C-alpha cells in the first residue's frame, strides 16, 4: 500500500512537470518560486542533520580510543539468572543449537525459559518442547497458542513465570549461540545497585560465505564497534535486545516490556535510563547469531527498527524537553543523534517528488538550474559526507580493506529509501505488524514479489542529471551531481539485492 502511494506521488510529480511545459512560464512563476523555497527548506534540514551526525565522526577522529574503559566486575557476585528465549515459528535445528550453547554455560545458578508464542505448525514447536525435556529441569518450555504483544508479550509472560530466586533476567534470541563464559564474565556488574542492564554486542556467524552476508555484517558492525562505545562513555547506550541482562527489580519497576512497541528492547533501555539506572556496554563478543538470508529480510528488519524508534519517540518525547531532568543532556543528544539518520532518510524520500518537479521546471522554464540547486546540493553534500565517513570508520578506525568499506557503504546507501519510508509510515500510521526476521532462506518467489521502484527512480534521476548537464553545461554541474547522488542512493538498493 505504501509503495503504491509513493509511486503514485512520483507519477503525479512527473505529470505536473510535463504539464508545466505547456503553460507559459510567467503563469508558473509563483508556483516555481514556492517549490524553490520548499527545496531550500528540505535542503537546509538535510544539512543540519548531516552536521548532527558528523559530531560522532569528529569525536571518533579526534579521540581514537578503540574501547571504553569498563571496570572489571567482581567475580564473587553470582546471582540467580533467568534466561529467556522467545521463539515464533523458528526452525527447530536453529533453536536447538541455541539451547545447547545455553546448557554449556559455565554458570550454575540459572534457569532457561523457552517461550513459543503464536506458532501454529506443531512440527516447529513440538521438537523444541521435547528437546527442553531432554535438557533437564533447568529448561522450561511454554507454548502460547494465542498471545498478544508479539515478542514483548512473550517476554512479559516469561517474567511472570520466572523463578522467585532470580534477580537478573537475560534475553537471548533464538538463533544466538552464546559463549560458555557469557554470564560468568558479565553478571558481576550487577553487584552495583545502580546498574540496570548490561549489554553485549550483537554479532554474527557464517558471514564470510557470501558477498551479501559480508556486506550486511560490516554495515551492522559499525554501530557496535563505534556508536555504542561513544555512547557508553556518557551512560547513553542503546539496549538492543539479544545478549542483554536486566535487573529484575528494575524491569518490574518501570513496568516490564512494552507490548505496543516493535522495538521493545531499545524502548525499555530508554525507560531504565530515565529511571536513573546505569547501562553497561561490553565491547567483547559473547554470542553470535545469523545474518538475514535475503535482502528482503534485511530491509524489513531495518524498517521494523525504524518504526519502533518512531513509536518510542512518539510516546516518550516529553523526556527530551530541555527542562526535563529524567535524562542527562548527553543522553538526550545521543538518542536524538541516533534517530537523526532515520529522519534524514525520511526527508530524502519525501523530497524525491519535489526534486523531480524542480528538475523539470529547471529544464523547461528557466535559464539556470537555480530551482533545483539547493536541494540537489544538500543531497550531494550528504553522499560526500557518507563517503568520508566510510573512509574514517572502516579504513582509519576498523582497519578494514577498501572492499569492505565500499560494500558496507553500498548497503547504507541502499537502505535510505526503505528507512525513509518506514520513518514516514511510523508517523502517519498508528497500527504496525511485527515482522520477524526469518532464520532460514526464503523462497526465491517470495523475495521477488516487490516491484523495484528504486531502480526506476534511480534511472529517472540519472536521466534528469544528464539533461541538466547537457542543457546548462558547466553551470549545471552541481545540480547534475546532486541528482546523480540521488540516483546512487536509489540504485544502491538494487545493487545490494543483486549480491544475494
Short mmCIF file of C-alpha atoms in Angstrom, two decimals:
data_model
loop_
_atom_site.label_atom_id
_atom_site.label_comp_id
_atom_site.label_asym_id
_atom_site.label_seq_id
_atom_site.Cartn_x
_atom_site.Cartn_y
_atom_site.Cartn_z
CA UNK A 1 0.00 0.00 0.00
CA UNK A 2 2.77 2.42 0.91
CA UNK A 3 4.75 1.55 -2.17
CA UNK A 4 1.67 2.20 -4.31
CA UNK A 5 1.04 5.58 -2.66
CA UNK A 6 4.65 6.61 -3.07
CA UNK A 7 4.71 5.52 -6.70
CA UNK A 8 1.51 7.47 -7.31
CA UNK A 9 3.05 10.61 -5.83
CA UNK A 10 6.05 10.27 -8.14
CA UNK A 11 3.73 9.79 -11.12
CA UNK A 12 1.85 12.94 -10.16
CA UNK A 13 5.18 14.80 -9.92
CA UNK A 14 6.14 13.71 -13.43
CA UNK A 15 2.71 14.64 -14.84
CA UNK A 16 2.86 18.07 -13.17
CA UNK A 17 6.34 18.63 -14.56
CA UNK A 18 5.32 17.65 -18.09
CA UNK A 19 2.15 19.72 -17.93
CA UNK A 20 4.21 22.73 -16.89
CA UNK A 21 6.00 22.67 -20.24
CA UNK A 22 2.72 23.60 -21.98
CA UNK A 23 1.97 26.56 -19.69
CA UNK A 24 3.58 29.99 -20.15
CA UNK A 25 6.49 30.43 -17.76
CA UNK A 26 5.10 33.73 -16.44
CA UNK A 27 1.96 31.97 -15.21
CA UNK A 28 4.01 29.34 -13.40
CA UNK A 29 6.46 31.73 -11.77
CA UNK A 30 4.63 31.83 -8.37
CA UNK A 31 4.45 28.02 -8.32
CA UNK A 32 8.11 27.71 -9.26
CA UNK A 33 9.14 30.17 -6.57
CA UNK A 34 7.07 28.36 -3.93
CA UNK A 35 8.56 25.00 -4.82
CA UNK A 36 12.04 26.52 -4.84
CA UNK A 37 11.54 27.78 -1.29
CA UNK A 38 10.35 24.33 -0.29
CA UNK A 39 13.52 22.92 -1.84
CA UNK A 40 15.55 25.36 0.27
CA UNK A 41 13.72 24.15 3.39
CA UNK A 42 14.36 20.46 2.64
CA UNK A 43 17.97 21.17 1.74
CA UNK A 44 18.63 23.14 4.92
CA UNK A 45 17.08 20.38 7.04
CA UNK A 46 19.32 17.78 5.38
CA UNK A 47 22.45 19.86 6.01
CA UNK A 48 21.53 20.37 9.68
CA UNK A 49 21.01 16.65 10.16
CA UNK A 50 24.34 15.88 8.48
CA UNK A 51 26.01 18.27 10.94
CA UNK A 52 24.41 16.43 13.88
CA UNK A 53 25.56 13.06 12.51
CA UNK A 54 29.06 14.36 11.83
CA UNK A 55 29.62 15.04 15.54
CA UNK A 56 30.12 11.31 16.08
CA UNK A 57 32.69 11.04 13.30
CA UNK A 58 34.54 14.13 14.53
CA UNK A 59 34.71 12.70 18.04
CA UNK A 60 35.95 9.40 16.67
CA UNK A 61 38.60 11.10 14.54
CA UNK A 62 39.84 13.28 17.42
CA UNK A 63 39.76 10.55 20.07
CA UNK A 64 40.81 7.19 18.64
CA UNK A 65 40.42 5.08 21.76
CA UNK A 66 39.09 1.81 20.46
CA UNK A 67 37.48 0.75 23.71
CA UNK A 68 35.64 2.47 26.50
CA UNK A 69 37.11 1.60 29.85
CA UNK A 70 34.74 -0.65 31.76
CA UNK A 71 35.68 -1.68 35.25
CA UNK A 72 36.14 -5.43 35.68
CA UNK A 73 33.09 -6.79 37.50
CA UNK A 74 33.64 -8.63 40.79
CA UNK A 75 33.79 -12.39 40.45
CA UNK A 76 32.26 -13.09 43.86
CA UNK A 77 28.80 -11.80 42.90
CA UNK A 78 26.84 -14.67 41.37
CA UNK A 79 23.09 -14.00 41.38
CA UNK A 80 20.48 -16.41 40.07
CA UNK A 81 19.87 -15.64 36.39
CA UNK A 82 16.72 -16.45 34.41
CA UNK A 83 17.45 -16.68 30.68
CA UNK A 84 14.50 -16.09 28.38
CA UNK A 85 14.42 -17.36 24.77
CA UNK A 86 11.32 -16.14 22.89
CA UNK A 87 10.58 -18.06 19.68
CA UNK A 88 7.96 -17.87 16.96
CA UNK A 89 7.83 -20.33 14.05
CA UNK A 90 11.58 -20.88 14.22
CA UNK A 91 13.44 -23.81 12.59
CA UNK A 92 13.90 -26.43 15.35
CA UNK A 93 17.53 -27.13 14.44
CA UNK A 94 18.46 -23.47 14.86
CA UNK A 95 16.78 -23.23 18.27
CA UNK A 96 18.39 -26.49 19.42
CA UNK A 97 21.85 -25.08 18.71
CA UNK A 98 20.96 -22.06 20.84
CA UNK A 99 19.75 -24.22 23.72
CA UNK A 100 22.81 -26.48 23.58
CA UNK A 101 25.01 -23.43 23.95
CA UNK A 102 22.99 -22.27 26.97
CA UNK A 103 23.33 -25.71 28.52
CA UNK A 104 27.12 -25.44 28.21
CA UNK A 105 27.32 -22.14 30.11
CA UNK A 106 29.93 -22.12 32.88
CA UNK A 107 27.43 -20.83 35.40
CA UNK A 108 25.35 -22.98 37.70
CA UNK A 109 22.71 -20.62 39.07
CA UNK A 110 20.46 -20.35 36.03
CA UNK A 111 17.17 -21.37 34.55
CA UNK A 112 16.17 -21.20 30.89
CA UNK A 113 12.62 -20.35 29.84
CA UNK A 114 11.72 -21.05 26.22
CA UNK A 115 8.52 -19.26 25.23
CA UNK A 116 6.89 -20.19 21.94
CA UNK A 117 4.12 -17.77 21.04
CA UNK A 118 1.62 -17.96 18.19
CA UNK A 119 3.26 -20.83 16.30
CA UNK A 120 0.58 -22.84 14.52
CA UNK A 121 2.73 -25.56 12.95
CA UNK A 122 3.18 -28.34 15.51
CA UNK A 123 6.20 -29.61 13.57
CA UNK A 124 8.02 -26.43 14.61
CA UNK A 125 7.27 -26.18 18.33
CA UNK A 126 6.84 -29.84 19.34
CA UNK A 127 10.53 -30.82 18.75
CA UNK A 128 11.63 -27.87 20.91
CA UNK A 129 9.32 -28.97 23.71
CA UNK A 130 10.79 -32.47 23.65
CA UNK A 131 14.34 -31.14 23.49
CA UNK A 132 13.79 -28.97 26.58
CA UNK A 133 12.61 -32.06 28.46
CA UNK A 134 15.79 -33.86 27.41
CA UNK A 135 17.98 -30.99 28.64
CA UNK A 136 16.70 -31.32 32.19
CA UNK A 137 14.74 -29.39 34.82
CA UNK A 138 16.63 -26.14 34.33
CA UNK A 139 14.94 -25.79 30.92
CA UNK A 140 11.23 -24.98 30.91
CA UNK A 141 9.13 -24.78 27.76
CA UNK A 142 5.93 -22.73 27.45
CA UNK A 143 3.62 -22.67 24.46
CA UNK A 144 1.29 -19.72 23.98
CA UNK A 145 -1.08 -20.59 21.09
CA UNK A 146 -2.81 -17.19 21.09
CA UNK A 147 -0.89 -14.44 22.84
CA UNK A 148 -0.86 -10.66 22.32
CA UNK A 149 2.10 -8.33 22.35
CA UNK A 150 4.41 -10.17 19.94
CA UNK A 151 7.91 -10.69 21.38
CA UNK A 152 7.29 -8.30 24.28
CA UNK A 153 4.16 -10.23 25.24
CA UNK A 154 6.14 -13.47 25.38
CA UNK A 155 8.85 -11.81 27.49
CA UNK A 156 6.28 -10.43 29.93
CA UNK A 157 4.82 -13.92 30.27
CA UNK A 158 8.29 -15.25 30.99
CA UNK A 159 8.85 -12.52 33.57
CA UNK A 160 5.66 -13.53 35.36
CA UNK A 161 6.82 -17.16 35.43
CA UNK A 162 10.42 -16.50 36.42
CA UNK A 163 11.78 -18.23 39.50
CA UNK A 164 11.45 -16.11 42.67
CA UNK A 165 15.17 -16.72 43.28
CA UNK A 166 16.16 -14.90 40.07
CA UNK A 167 17.39 -11.33 40.39
CA UNK A 168 18.71 -10.95 36.83
CA UNK A 169 16.83 -11.55 33.56
CA UNK A 170 18.77 -12.44 30.42
CA UNK A 171 17.38 -12.39 26.87
CA UNK A 172 18.89 -14.45 24.06
CA UNK A 173 17.44 -14.57 20.54
CA UNK A 174 16.52 -17.97 19.14
CA UNK A 175 19.45 -18.07 16.69
CA UNK A 176 22.25 -16.97 19.04
CA UNK A 177 24.99 -19.32 20.20
CA UNK A 178 26.46 -17.82 23.36
CA UNK A 179 29.99 -18.39 24.60
CA UNK A 180 30.41 -20.51 27.72
CA UNK A 181 31.67 -17.55 29.79
CA UNK A 182 28.85 -15.15 28.85
CA UNK A 183 27.27 -14.99 32.30
CA UNK A 184 30.41 -15.57 34.35
CA UNK A 185 32.14 -12.63 32.67
CA UNK A 186 29.33 -10.06 32.84
CA UNK A 187 26.86 -10.80 35.61
CA UNK A 188 29.17 -9.34 38.27
CA UNK A 189 28.30 -5.83 37.06
CA UNK A 190 25.01 -6.15 38.92
CA UNK A 191 26.89 -6.02 42.22
CA UNK A 192 26.48 -2.26 41.84
CA UNK A 193 22.89 -1.38 42.65
CA UNK A 194 22.90 1.46 40.10
CA UNK A 195 23.36 -0.91 37.14
CA UNK A 196 20.04 -1.59 35.46
CA UNK A 197 21.19 -3.55 32.40
CA UNK A 198 24.33 -4.99 30.84
CA UNK A 199 24.59 -5.26 27.06
CA UNK A 200 27.00 -7.37 25.00
CA UNK A 201 27.43 -6.72 21.25
CA UNK A 202 25.10 -8.15 18.66
CA UNK A 203 27.37 -10.21 16.43
CA UNK A 204 27.02 -12.80 13.67
CA UNK A 205 28.48 -16.07 12.45
CA UNK A 206 28.96 -17.59 8.98
CA UNK A 207 29.02 -14.13 7.37
CA UNK A 208 32.05 -14.69 5.14
CA UNK A 209 30.47 -17.25 2.82
CA UNK A 210 28.54 -14.82 0.56
CA UNK A 211 29.07 -11.22 -0.59
CA UNK A 212 25.64 -10.16 0.72
CA UNK A 213 26.39 -11.62 4.16
CA UNK A 214 29.73 -9.82 4.28
CA UNK A 215 28.13 -6.55 3.18
CA UNK A 216 25.40 -6.81 5.81
CA UNK A 217 27.84 -7.81 8.53
CA UNK A 218 30.07 -4.78 8.19
CA UNK A 219 27.09 -2.46 7.89
CA UNK A 220 25.80 -3.87 11.20
CA UNK A 221 29.15 -3.89 12.96
CA UNK A 222 29.91 -0.20 12.60
CA UNK A 223 27.22 0.60 15.19
CA UNK A 224 28.54 -1.82 17.79
CA UNK A 225 32.19 -1.00 17.16
CA UNK A 226 31.79 2.78 17.07
CA UNK A 227 28.49 4.27 18.23
CA UNK A 228 27.97 2.04 21.24
CA UNK A 229 31.46 2.77 22.60
CA UNK A 230 30.94 6.52 22.27
CA UNK A 231 27.53 6.31 23.89
CA UNK A 232 28.87 4.16 26.71
CA UNK A 233 31.14 6.98 27.84
CA UNK A 234 28.07 9.01 28.76
CA UNK A 235 25.71 6.27 30.01
CA UNK A 236 23.62 6.52 26.86
CA UNK A 237 23.90 3.05 25.30
CA UNK A 238 21.07 1.58 23.30
CA UNK A 239 19.64 -1.67 24.58
CA UNK A 240 19.29 -3.89 21.52
CA UNK A 241 17.64 -6.96 22.96
CA UNK A 242 19.61 -10.12 22.48
CA UNK A 243 22.70 -10.72 24.62
CA UNK A 244 21.32 -8.39 27.28
CA UNK A 245 20.81 -8.84 31.03
CA UNK A 246 18.39 -6.71 33.05
CA UNK A 247 17.94 -6.35 36.79
CA UNK A 248 14.59 -7.98 37.50
CA UNK A 249 13.52 -5.43 40.12
CA UNK A 250 14.31 -2.55 37.73
CA UNK A 251 12.39 -4.25 34.93
CA UNK A 252 9.32 -4.55 37.12
CA UNK A 253 9.78 -1.04 38.50
CA UNK A 254 9.49 0.57 35.06
CA UNK A 255 6.53 -1.58 34.02
CA UNK A 256 8.00 -4.52 32.10
CA UNK A 257 8.34 -4.87 28.35
CA UNK A 258 6.30 -2.55 26.11
CA UNK A 259 3.88 -4.67 24.11
CA UNK A 260 2.85 -1.68 21.97
CA UNK A 261 6.35 -1.15 20.58
CA UNK A 262 8.07 -3.05 17.74
CA UNK A 263 11.45 -2.42 19.39
CA UNK A 264 10.61 -3.33 22.95
CA UNK A 265 14.31 -3.66 23.80
CA UNK A 266 15.51 -0.13 22.97
CA UNK A 267 12.31 1.35 24.41
CA UNK A 268 12.95 -0.45 27.72
CA UNK A 269 16.54 0.77 27.77
CA UNK A 270 15.35 4.37 27.45
CA UNK A 271 12.91 3.94 30.35
CA UNK A 272 15.62 2.40 32.53
CA UNK A 273 17.97 5.30 31.86
CA UNK A 274 15.17 7.78 32.56
CA UNK A 275 14.54 5.98 35.87
CA UNK A 276 18.13 6.69 36.89
CA UNK A 277 19.73 3.33 36.20
CA UNK A 278 23.10 2.83 34.57
CA UNK A 279 23.68 0.77 31.44
CA UNK A 280 26.96 -1.08 30.85
CA UNK A 281 28.22 -1.98 27.39
CA UNK A 282 30.91 -4.62 27.00
CA UNK A 283 32.74 -4.45 23.68
CA UNK A 284 33.73 -8.11 23.68
CA UNK A 285 31.54 -10.53 21.72
CA UNK A 286 29.91 -13.30 23.77
CA UNK A 287 27.44 -14.67 21.24
CA UNK A 288 26.72 -14.82 17.53
CA UNK A 289 23.52 -15.15 15.52
CA UNK A 290 22.52 -15.43 11.87
CA UNK A 291 22.75 -12.66 9.28
CA UNK A 292 19.47 -12.16 7.35
CA UNK A 293 19.44 -14.59 4.44
CA UNK A 294 17.94 -12.20 1.88
CA UNK A 295 17.87 -8.51 1.11
CA UNK A 296 14.12 -8.53 1.67
CA UNK A 297 14.59 -9.83 5.23
CA UNK A 298 17.40 -7.32 5.74
CA UNK A 299 15.45 -4.18 4.86
CA UNK A 300 12.26 -5.41 6.52
CA UNK A 301 14.22 -5.88 9.74
CA UNK A 302 15.56 -2.33 9.44
CA UNK A 303 12.09 -0.97 8.79
CA UNK A 304 10.88 -2.63 11.99
CA UNK A 305 13.70 -1.00 13.93
CA UNK A 306 12.90 2.40 12.44
CA UNK A 307 9.17 2.10 13.08
CA UNK A 308 9.88 1.07 16.66
CA UNK A 309 12.08 4.14 17.05
CA UNK A 310 9.26 6.36 15.84
CA UNK A 311 6.86 4.68 18.28
CA UNK A 312 9.33 5.29 21.11
CA UNK A 313 9.77 8.95 20.21
CA UNK A 314 6.02 9.48 19.89
CA UNK A 315 5.43 8.01 23.34
CA UNK A 316 8.41 9.47 25.22
CA UNK A 317 9.10 12.83 23.53
CA UNK A 318 8.49 14.74 26.82
CA UNK A 319 11.68 13.12 28.19
CA UNK A 320 13.69 15.15 25.66
CA UNK A 321 12.32 18.56 26.58
CA UNK A 322 15.12 20.85 27.83
CA UNK A 323 13.60 21.32 31.28
CA UNK A 324 13.01 17.63 31.93
CA UNK A 325 15.75 16.14 34.15
CA UNK A 326 14.99 12.43 33.80
CA UNK A 327 17.72 12.14 31.15
CA UNK A 328 21.02 13.97 31.08
CA UNK A 329 21.84 16.33 28.23
CA UNK A 330 24.32 13.79 26.84
CA UNK A 331 21.73 11.00 26.92
CA UNK A 332 19.21 13.17 25.12
CA UNK A 333 21.77 14.13 22.50
CA UNK A 334 22.90 10.56 21.77
CA UNK A 335 19.36 9.26 21.41
CA UNK A 336 18.32 12.13 19.15
CA UNK A 337 21.56 11.76 17.19
CA UNK A 338 20.79 8.07 16.72
CA UNK A 339 17.39 8.93 15.26
CA UNK A 340 18.79 11.71 13.05
CA UNK A 341 19.80 9.43 10.11
CA UNK A 342 16.30 7.99 10.02
CA UNK A 343 14.75 11.47 9.96
CA UNK A 344 17.26 12.40 7.25
CA UNK A 345 16.19 9.44 5.13
CA UNK A 346 12.55 10.36 5.66
CA UNK A 347 13.26 13.85 4.33
CA UNK A 348 15.05 12.39 1.30
CA UNK A 349 12.11 10.13 0.46
CA UNK A 350 9.62 12.94 0.97
CA UNK A 351 11.67 15.26 -1.25
CA UNK A 352 12.00 12.88 -4.23
CA UNK A 353 8.77 14.05 -5.93
CA UNK A 354 9.84 17.66 -5.28
CA UNK A 355 13.29 17.22 -6.80
CA UNK A 356 11.71 15.68 -9.93
CA UNK A 357 9.34 18.63 -10.37
CA UNK A 358 12.10 21.18 -9.72
CA UNK A 359 14.35 19.44 -12.25
CA UNK A 360 11.64 19.52 -14.93
CA UNK A 361 10.96 23.17 -14.15
CA UNK A 362 14.65 23.95 -14.50
CA UNK A 363 14.82 22.15 -17.82
CA UNK A 364 11.69 23.67 -19.32
CA UNK A 365 11.14 27.06 -17.73
CA UNK A 366 14.39 28.55 -16.51
CA UNK A 367 17.67 29.73 -17.93
CA UNK A 368 19.60 28.32 -14.96
CA UNK A 369 19.21 25.24 -12.74
CA UNK A 370 18.68 27.51 -9.74
CA UNK A 371 15.36 26.00 -8.65
CA UNK A 372 16.75 22.51 -8.08
CA UNK A 373 20.20 23.60 -6.90
CA UNK A 374 19.64 23.97 -3.10
CA UNK A 375 18.04 20.57 -2.66
CA UNK A 376 20.39 18.83 -5.09
CA UNK A 377 23.41 20.38 -3.36
CA UNK A 378 22.22 19.11 0.02
CA UNK A 379 21.86 15.56 -1.32
CA UNK A 380 25.34 15.82 -2.85
CA UNK A 381 26.75 17.00 0.49
CA UNK A 382 25.09 14.05 2.21
CA UNK A 383 26.59 11.49 -0.17
CA UNK A 384 30.04 13.09 0.14
CA UNK A 385 29.75 13.03 3.93
CA UNK A 386 28.73 9.37 3.94
CA UNK A 387 31.70 8.55 1.71
CA UNK A 388 34.14 10.36 4.00
CA UNK A 389 32.54 8.68 7.00
CA UNK A 390 33.13 5.26 5.46
CA UNK A 391 36.81 6.02 4.98
CA UNK A 392 37.26 7.25 8.56
CA UNK A 393 35.40 4.36 10.16
CA UNK A 394 36.43 1.41 8.02
CA UNK A 395 39.94 2.39 6.95
CA UNK A 396 41.26 4.56 9.77
CA UNK A 397 39.39 3.05 12.72
CA UNK A 398 38.42 -0.54 11.95
CA UNK A 399 41.41 -1.10 9.61
CA UNK A 400 39.26 -2.94 7.09
CA UNK A 401 40.07 -3.39 3.36
CA UNK A 402 38.63 -0.89 0.91
CA UNK A 403 36.25 -3.55 -0.41
CA UNK A 404 34.54 -3.98 2.98
CA UNK A 405 34.13 -0.23 3.39
CA UNK A 406 32.72 0.12 -0.11
CA UNK A 407 30.25 -2.74 0.29
CA UNK A 408 29.09 -1.51 3.69
CA UNK A 409 28.62 1.94 2.18
CA UNK A 410 26.53 0.49 -0.64
CA UNK A 411 24.35 -1.24 1.96
CA UNK A 412 23.93 2.04 3.85
CA UNK A 413 23.00 3.89 0.65
CA UNK A 414 20.60 1.13 -0.37
CA UNK A 415 18.75 1.30 2.94
CA UNK A 416 17.94 5.01 2.56
CA UNK A 417 14.66 4.52 0.61
CA UNK A 418 13.47 1.76 2.95
CA UNK A 419 14.38 3.64 6.12
CA UNK A 420 12.79 6.82 4.81
CA UNK A 421 9.51 5.07 4.01
CA UNK A 422 9.49 3.41 7.44
CA UNK A 423 10.10 6.73 9.19
CA UNK A 424 7.26 8.46 7.37
CA UNK A 425 4.94 5.50 7.82
CA UNK A 426 5.72 5.42 11.54
CA UNK A 427 4.40 8.96 11.93
CA UNK A 428 1.40 8.60 9.64
CA UNK A 429 0.22 5.14 10.71
CA UNK A 430 -0.69 4.01 14.21
CA UNK A 431 -1.02 0.22 13.82
CA UNK A 432 2.00 -1.84 12.76
CA UNK A 433 2.69 -5.54 12.35
CA UNK A 434 5.73 -7.27 13.85
CA UNK A 435 7.74 -8.95 11.08
CA UNK A 436 10.19 -11.50 12.47
CA UNK A 437 13.47 -11.96 10.64
CA UNK A 438 13.50 -15.46 9.05
CA UNK A 439 16.14 -17.85 10.39
CA UNK A 440 16.31 -19.81 7.17
CA UNK A 441 16.42 -18.89 3.44
CA UNK A 442 13.17 -17.63 1.95
CA UNK A 443 11.79 -18.98 -1.34
CA UNK A 444 13.04 -17.03 -4.34
CA UNK A 445 9.45 -16.37 -5.43
CA UNK A 446 8.74 -14.59 -2.14
CA UNK A 447 11.84 -12.44 -2.39
CA UNK A 448 10.99 -11.28 -5.93
CA UNK A 449 7.41 -10.15 -5.27
CA UNK A 450 8.31 -6.50 -4.68
CA UNK A 451 8.43 -4.12 -7.66
CA UNK A 452 11.90 -2.49 -7.80
CA UNK A 453 10.69 1.10 -7.62
CA UNK A 454 14.18 2.22 -6.50
CA UNK A 455 15.57 1.01 -9.84
CA UNK A 456 13.06 3.12 -11.79
CA UNK A 457 13.75 6.13 -9.59
CA UNK A 458 17.49 5.74 -9.97
CA UNK A 459 17.34 5.74 -13.75
CA UNK A 460 14.92 8.68 -13.74
CA UNK A 461 17.30 10.72 -11.59
CA UNK A 462 20.22 9.79 -13.83
CA UNK A 463 18.31 10.92 -16.95
CA UNK A 464 17.39 14.23 -15.31
CA UNK A 465 21.01 14.74 -14.26
CA UNK A 466 22.22 14.20 -17.83
CA UNK A 467 19.51 16.52 -19.15
CA UNK A 468 20.56 19.36 -16.84
CA UNK A 469 24.23 18.79 -17.61
CA UNK A 470 23.67 18.92 -21.38
CA UNK A 471 21.37 21.94 -21.24
CA UNK A 472 23.30 24.14 -18.82
CA UNK A 473 26.87 22.89 -19.27
CA UNK A 474 29.32 23.81 -16.51
CA UNK A 475 26.64 25.91 -14.83
CA UNK A 476 24.61 22.78 -14.19
CA UNK A 477 27.40 20.56 -12.86
CA UNK A 478 26.49 20.94 -9.19
CA UNK A 479 22.78 20.34 -9.79
CA UNK A 480 23.56 17.33 -12.00
CA UNK A 481 25.91 15.95 -9.35
CA UNK A 482 23.14 16.27 -6.76
CA UNK A 483 20.67 14.45 -8.98
CA UNK A 484 23.33 11.82 -9.67
CA UNK A 485 23.75 11.41 -5.90
CA UNK A 486 20.01 10.78 -5.60
CA UNK A 487 20.36 8.17 -8.35
CA UNK A 488 23.19 6.49 -6.40
CA UNK A 489 21.03 6.28 -3.27
CA UNK A 490 18.23 4.63 -5.23
CA UNK A 491 20.35 2.29 -7.35
CA UNK A 492 22.39 1.08 -4.36
CA UNK A 493 19.31 -0.72 -3.11
CA UNK A 494 19.18 -2.79 -6.29
CA UNK A 495 22.95 -3.35 -6.15
CA UNK A 496 22.68 -4.76 -2.63
CA UNK A 497 19.85 -7.05 -3.68
CA UNK A 498 21.91 -8.39 -6.58
CA UNK A 499 24.66 -9.53 -4.18
CA UNK A 500 22.38 -12.16 -2.61
#
